[in-house]
Short mmCIF file of C-alpha atoms in Angstrom, two decimals:
data_model
loop_
_atom_site.label_atom_id
_atom_site.label_comp_id
_atom_site.label_asym_id
_atom_site.label_seq_id
_atom_site.Cartn_x
_atom_site.Cartn_y
_atom_site.Cartn_z
CA GLY A 880 -46.89 21.48 -76.78
CA ALA A 881 -43.40 22.08 -76.49
CA GLY A 882 -42.09 19.93 -79.23
CA VAL A 883 -41.52 20.68 -82.79
CA SER A 884 -44.74 20.76 -84.84
CA GLN A 885 -45.50 20.11 -88.35
CA SER A 886 -48.63 20.38 -90.57
CA PRO A 887 -50.13 18.93 -92.67
CA ARG A 888 -49.36 15.62 -91.19
CA TYR A 889 -50.62 14.14 -94.29
CA LYS A 890 -50.93 15.60 -98.07
CA VAL A 891 -52.05 13.99 -101.00
CA ALA A 892 -51.10 16.17 -104.02
CA LYS A 893 -51.92 15.67 -107.90
CA ARG A 894 -48.73 15.59 -109.94
CA GLY A 895 -48.00 19.16 -111.03
CA GLN A 896 -49.62 20.42 -107.85
CA ASP A 897 -47.76 22.86 -105.30
CA VAL A 898 -47.67 21.82 -101.64
CA ALA A 899 -46.32 24.18 -98.49
CA LEU A 900 -45.23 22.15 -95.72
CA ARG A 901 -45.04 24.30 -92.26
CA CYS A 902 -42.80 23.66 -89.02
CA ASP A 903 -42.95 25.18 -86.14
CA PRO A 904 -39.75 24.68 -84.17
CA ILE A 905 -39.52 24.65 -80.25
CA SER A 906 -39.26 28.28 -79.33
CA GLY A 907 -35.93 29.80 -79.22
CA HIS A 908 -33.96 27.25 -80.92
CA VAL A 909 -31.53 28.40 -83.29
CA SER A 910 -31.15 26.20 -86.00
CA LEU A 911 -33.76 24.55 -88.17
CA PHE A 912 -33.50 21.59 -90.30
CA TRP A 913 -35.67 19.95 -93.36
CA TYR A 914 -34.83 16.42 -94.08
CA GLN A 915 -36.51 14.32 -96.45
CA GLN A 916 -36.98 10.40 -95.60
CA ALA A 917 -38.16 7.98 -98.45
CA LEU A 918 -39.49 4.82 -97.65
CA GLY A 919 -36.97 2.47 -96.10
CA GLN A 920 -34.36 5.29 -96.12
CA GLY A 921 -32.91 7.25 -93.34
CA PRO A 922 -33.17 11.01 -93.31
CA GLU A 923 -31.79 12.80 -96.09
CA PHE A 924 -30.52 16.52 -95.63
CA LEU A 925 -32.18 19.01 -97.81
CA THR A 926 -31.39 22.49 -96.05
CA TYR A 927 -30.32 24.23 -92.62
CA PHE A 928 -31.32 27.65 -91.47
CA GLN A 929 -29.64 29.51 -88.71
CA ASN A 930 -32.37 32.23 -87.18
CA GLU A 931 -33.58 33.52 -90.47
CA ALA A 932 -30.55 32.76 -92.59
CA GLN A 933 -30.62 29.80 -94.92
CA LEU A 934 -27.06 29.05 -94.59
CA ASP A 935 -27.02 25.22 -96.57
CA LYS A 936 -29.52 24.34 -99.06
CA SER A 937 -27.39 21.95 -100.70
CA GLY A 938 -29.69 18.99 -100.18
CA LEU A 939 -32.37 20.72 -102.14
CA PRO A 940 -33.16 18.15 -104.94
CA SER A 941 -34.27 20.56 -107.47
CA ASP A 942 -35.21 24.45 -108.06
CA ARG A 943 -38.38 23.09 -107.58
CA PHE A 944 -37.70 22.91 -103.88
CA PHE A 945 -37.65 26.65 -101.61
CA ALA A 946 -37.59 27.12 -98.13
CA GLU A 947 -37.66 29.95 -96.12
CA ARG A 948 -37.75 31.08 -92.30
CA PRO A 949 -38.38 34.50 -92.63
CA GLU A 950 -38.37 35.40 -88.89
CA GLY A 951 -36.19 32.82 -87.49
CA SER A 952 -38.97 30.95 -86.04
CA VAL A 953 -41.62 29.15 -88.36
CA SER A 954 -39.93 27.69 -91.59
CA THR A 955 -42.34 26.63 -94.72
CA LEU A 956 -41.11 24.17 -97.48
CA LYS A 957 -42.59 24.78 -100.65
CA ILE A 958 -42.41 22.18 -103.67
CA GLN A 959 -43.54 23.64 -106.70
CA ARG A 960 -44.89 21.30 -109.57
CA THR A 961 -44.50 18.37 -107.65
CA GLN A 962 -43.40 14.88 -108.95
CA GLN A 963 -44.08 11.47 -108.15
CA GLU A 964 -40.41 11.03 -107.04
CA ASP A 965 -41.05 13.57 -104.40
CA SER A 966 -43.50 10.98 -102.56
CA ALA A 967 -41.92 11.04 -99.03
CA VAL A 968 -41.99 11.83 -95.49
CA TYR A 969 -40.43 15.53 -95.01
CA LEU A 970 -39.21 15.87 -91.42
CA CYS A 971 -38.40 18.88 -89.95
CA ALA A 972 -35.92 19.33 -86.79
CA SER A 973 -34.63 22.23 -84.64
CA SER A 974 -31.68 22.61 -82.06
CA PRO A 975 -31.07 25.15 -79.58
CA VAL A 976 -27.28 25.49 -80.56
CA GLY A 977 -25.91 26.71 -83.92
CA ARG A 978 -23.75 24.50 -86.23
CA THR A 979 -20.60 26.26 -85.46
CA LEU A 980 -20.72 23.90 -82.27
CA ASN A 981 -20.44 20.47 -83.38
CA THR A 982 -22.48 19.28 -80.88
CA GLY A 983 -26.33 19.18 -79.60
CA GLU A 984 -29.35 17.14 -80.58
CA LEU A 985 -31.56 17.48 -82.81
CA PHE A 986 -35.64 17.34 -81.93
CA PHE A 987 -37.51 16.28 -84.79
CA GLY A 988 -41.12 16.84 -85.67
CA GLU A 989 -43.58 13.88 -86.25
CA GLY A 990 -42.98 14.71 -90.30
CA SER A 991 -45.20 15.50 -93.25
CA ARG A 992 -46.37 12.78 -95.54
CA LEU A 993 -46.38 13.78 -98.89
CA THR A 994 -48.04 11.38 -101.33
CA VAL A 995 -47.82 12.65 -105.11
CA LEU A 996 -50.25 10.73 -107.23
CA ASP B 1075 -22.61 7.79 -101.59
CA GLN B 1076 -23.77 6.62 -97.96
CA GLN B 1077 -21.32 7.72 -95.61
CA VAL B 1078 -23.13 6.26 -92.72
CA LYS B 1079 -24.06 2.68 -93.08
CA GLN B 1080 -26.50 0.46 -91.01
CA ASN B 1081 -25.81 -3.20 -92.43
CA SER B 1082 -28.44 -5.05 -90.92
CA PRO B 1083 -32.16 -3.83 -91.81
CA SER B 1084 -33.69 -6.00 -88.81
CA LEU B 1085 -32.70 -7.40 -85.49
CA SER B 1086 -34.62 -9.61 -83.22
CA VAL B 1087 -34.09 -10.29 -79.61
CA GLN B 1088 -35.26 -11.89 -76.41
CA GLU B 1089 -36.66 -9.82 -73.73
CA GLY B 1090 -33.90 -9.52 -70.97
CA ARG B 1091 -31.19 -10.17 -73.51
CA ILE B 1092 -28.62 -7.78 -74.83
CA SER B 1093 -29.30 -6.03 -78.20
CA ILE B 1094 -26.41 -4.83 -80.45
CA LEU B 1095 -26.89 -2.50 -83.28
CA ASN B 1096 -24.17 -1.49 -85.42
CA CYS B 1097 -23.35 1.30 -87.71
CA ASP B 1098 -19.98 1.92 -89.78
CA TYR B 1099 -19.10 5.32 -91.43
CA THR B 1100 -16.43 6.16 -94.38
CA ASN B 1101 -15.81 9.93 -93.12
CA SER B 1102 -12.70 10.15 -91.32
CA MET B 1103 -13.78 13.88 -90.18
CA PHE B 1104 -16.99 12.64 -88.34
CA ASP B 1105 -16.42 13.69 -84.51
CA TYR B 1106 -19.77 13.42 -83.28
CA PHE B 1107 -22.49 10.75 -83.32
CA LEU B 1108 -25.96 9.90 -82.43
CA TRP B 1109 -28.40 7.19 -81.97
CA TYR B 1110 -32.31 8.00 -82.99
CA LYS B 1111 -35.33 5.60 -81.97
CA LYS B 1112 -38.06 5.92 -84.17
CA TYR B 1113 -41.73 4.51 -83.91
CA PRO B 1114 -44.09 4.37 -86.76
CA ALA B 1115 -45.63 7.63 -87.50
CA GLU B 1116 -43.81 9.57 -85.15
CA GLY B 1117 -40.40 11.39 -85.59
CA PRO B 1118 -37.04 10.22 -84.53
CA THR B 1119 -36.37 10.51 -80.85
CA PHE B 1120 -32.76 11.10 -79.42
CA LEU B 1121 -31.48 8.32 -77.45
CA ILE B 1122 -27.56 8.92 -76.93
CA SER B 1123 -24.70 10.49 -78.47
CA ILE B 1124 -20.67 10.49 -78.16
CA SER B 1125 -17.76 12.67 -79.10
CA SER B 1126 -14.97 11.00 -80.67
CA ILE B 1127 -12.47 12.15 -77.60
CA LYS B 1128 -14.75 9.60 -76.11
CA ASP B 1129 -14.66 5.79 -76.70
CA LYS B 1130 -17.83 4.90 -74.62
CA ASN B 1131 -21.12 6.55 -73.11
CA GLU B 1132 -23.68 5.26 -71.00
CA ASP B 1133 -27.13 6.43 -69.98
CA GLY B 1134 -29.13 3.69 -67.99
CA ARG B 1135 -29.75 0.79 -70.41
CA PHE B 1136 -28.17 2.55 -73.26
CA THR B 1137 -24.43 2.34 -73.82
CA VAL B 1138 -22.61 3.61 -77.11
CA PHE B 1139 -19.02 2.38 -78.13
CA LEU B 1140 -17.03 4.12 -80.73
CA ASN B 1141 -13.81 2.66 -82.39
CA LYS B 1142 -12.53 5.43 -84.48
CA SER B 1143 -9.78 3.29 -86.16
CA ALA B 1144 -12.18 0.84 -87.73
CA LYS B 1145 -14.73 4.21 -88.09
CA HIS B 1146 -17.44 1.75 -86.28
CA LEU B 1147 -19.80 2.51 -83.52
CA SER B 1148 -22.28 0.21 -81.61
CA LEU B 1149 -25.30 0.73 -79.37
CA HIS B 1150 -25.92 -2.12 -76.73
CA ILE B 1151 -29.23 -2.20 -74.84
CA VAL B 1152 -29.43 -4.24 -71.71
CA PRO B 1153 -31.71 -5.29 -70.61
CA SER B 1154 -33.75 -5.47 -73.78
CA GLN B 1155 -37.59 -4.68 -73.38
CA PRO B 1156 -40.57 -4.83 -75.53
CA GLY B 1157 -40.98 -1.37 -75.47
CA ASP B 1158 -37.48 -0.86 -77.27
CA SER B 1159 -39.31 -2.25 -80.40
CA ALA B 1160 -38.66 0.39 -82.84
CA VAL B 1161 -36.12 1.31 -85.60
CA TYR B 1162 -32.89 2.61 -84.71
CA PHE B 1163 -30.91 5.40 -86.76
CA CYS B 1164 -27.14 6.28 -86.46
CA ALA B 1165 -26.19 9.64 -87.35
CA ALA B 1166 -22.86 11.60 -87.43
CA SER B 1167 -21.58 14.79 -88.02
CA ALA B 1168 -18.24 16.59 -88.83
CA PRO B 1169 -16.85 19.95 -87.44
CA THR B 1170 -17.48 21.76 -91.16
CA GLY B 1171 -20.53 21.58 -92.65
CA ASN B 1172 -23.94 21.55 -91.49
CA GLN B 1173 -25.70 18.33 -91.65
CA PHE B 1174 -26.24 15.24 -89.75
CA TYR B 1175 -25.59 12.57 -91.73
CA PHE B 1176 -28.00 9.14 -91.19
CA GLY B 1177 -28.05 5.59 -91.68
CA THR B 1178 -30.92 3.60 -93.11
CA GLY B 1179 -31.90 2.12 -89.76
CA THR B 1180 -32.43 -0.77 -88.06
CA SER B 1181 -35.58 -2.73 -87.04
CA LEU B 1182 -35.25 -4.23 -83.70
CA THR B 1183 -38.24 -6.23 -82.35
CA VAL B 1184 -38.03 -7.59 -78.52
CA ILE B 1185 -39.62 -10.56 -78.16
CA PRO B 1186 -41.36 -10.83 -75.07
#
């Protein structure tokens, strides 16, 4: 489809396992964001890419979280040594404009729900 | 510290009546605001936005009002329809910085 695609939709991990979450943004979109949404909360910013450059990773909660977008399209969010508090929905969003313009909407994927046991 | 607040977790409205969802923010640097709608098991979808140079933006049944002095915005849905039942998030961004800040959402139920 033409929207933002995320996989897997659901992931169950044992505490201590590593997980990788994939995001396929809308083709040609410059900006890509990762957000974390805990139950009953709003999305919380994790990191921002403009093309392949990670311009902001201020929201990553620890050094166990790592994101990349090597060719400026597909992005992967990796969580090492998962903990129970990492359980959340991880949302990817893309936008056709860079953040130098404070305008434009975010197009969200359906999210990847991570449950850490 | 929550910079965007939606103080009403839920709202119920009769079909055909007006729904008013409220949002407050604390950062005076915010100058661009958006409303998103979210159905269960789906990602948020964009509804409507407003720039701080305006105080009102309308799109069909949806109108967003911005009161900069009060740091308050609201989303009006008229007339409300059962298909509008969803969680609504407001979001804001500043000219500097990369992120959009989201509120915690208001769950709207439109009763047929």
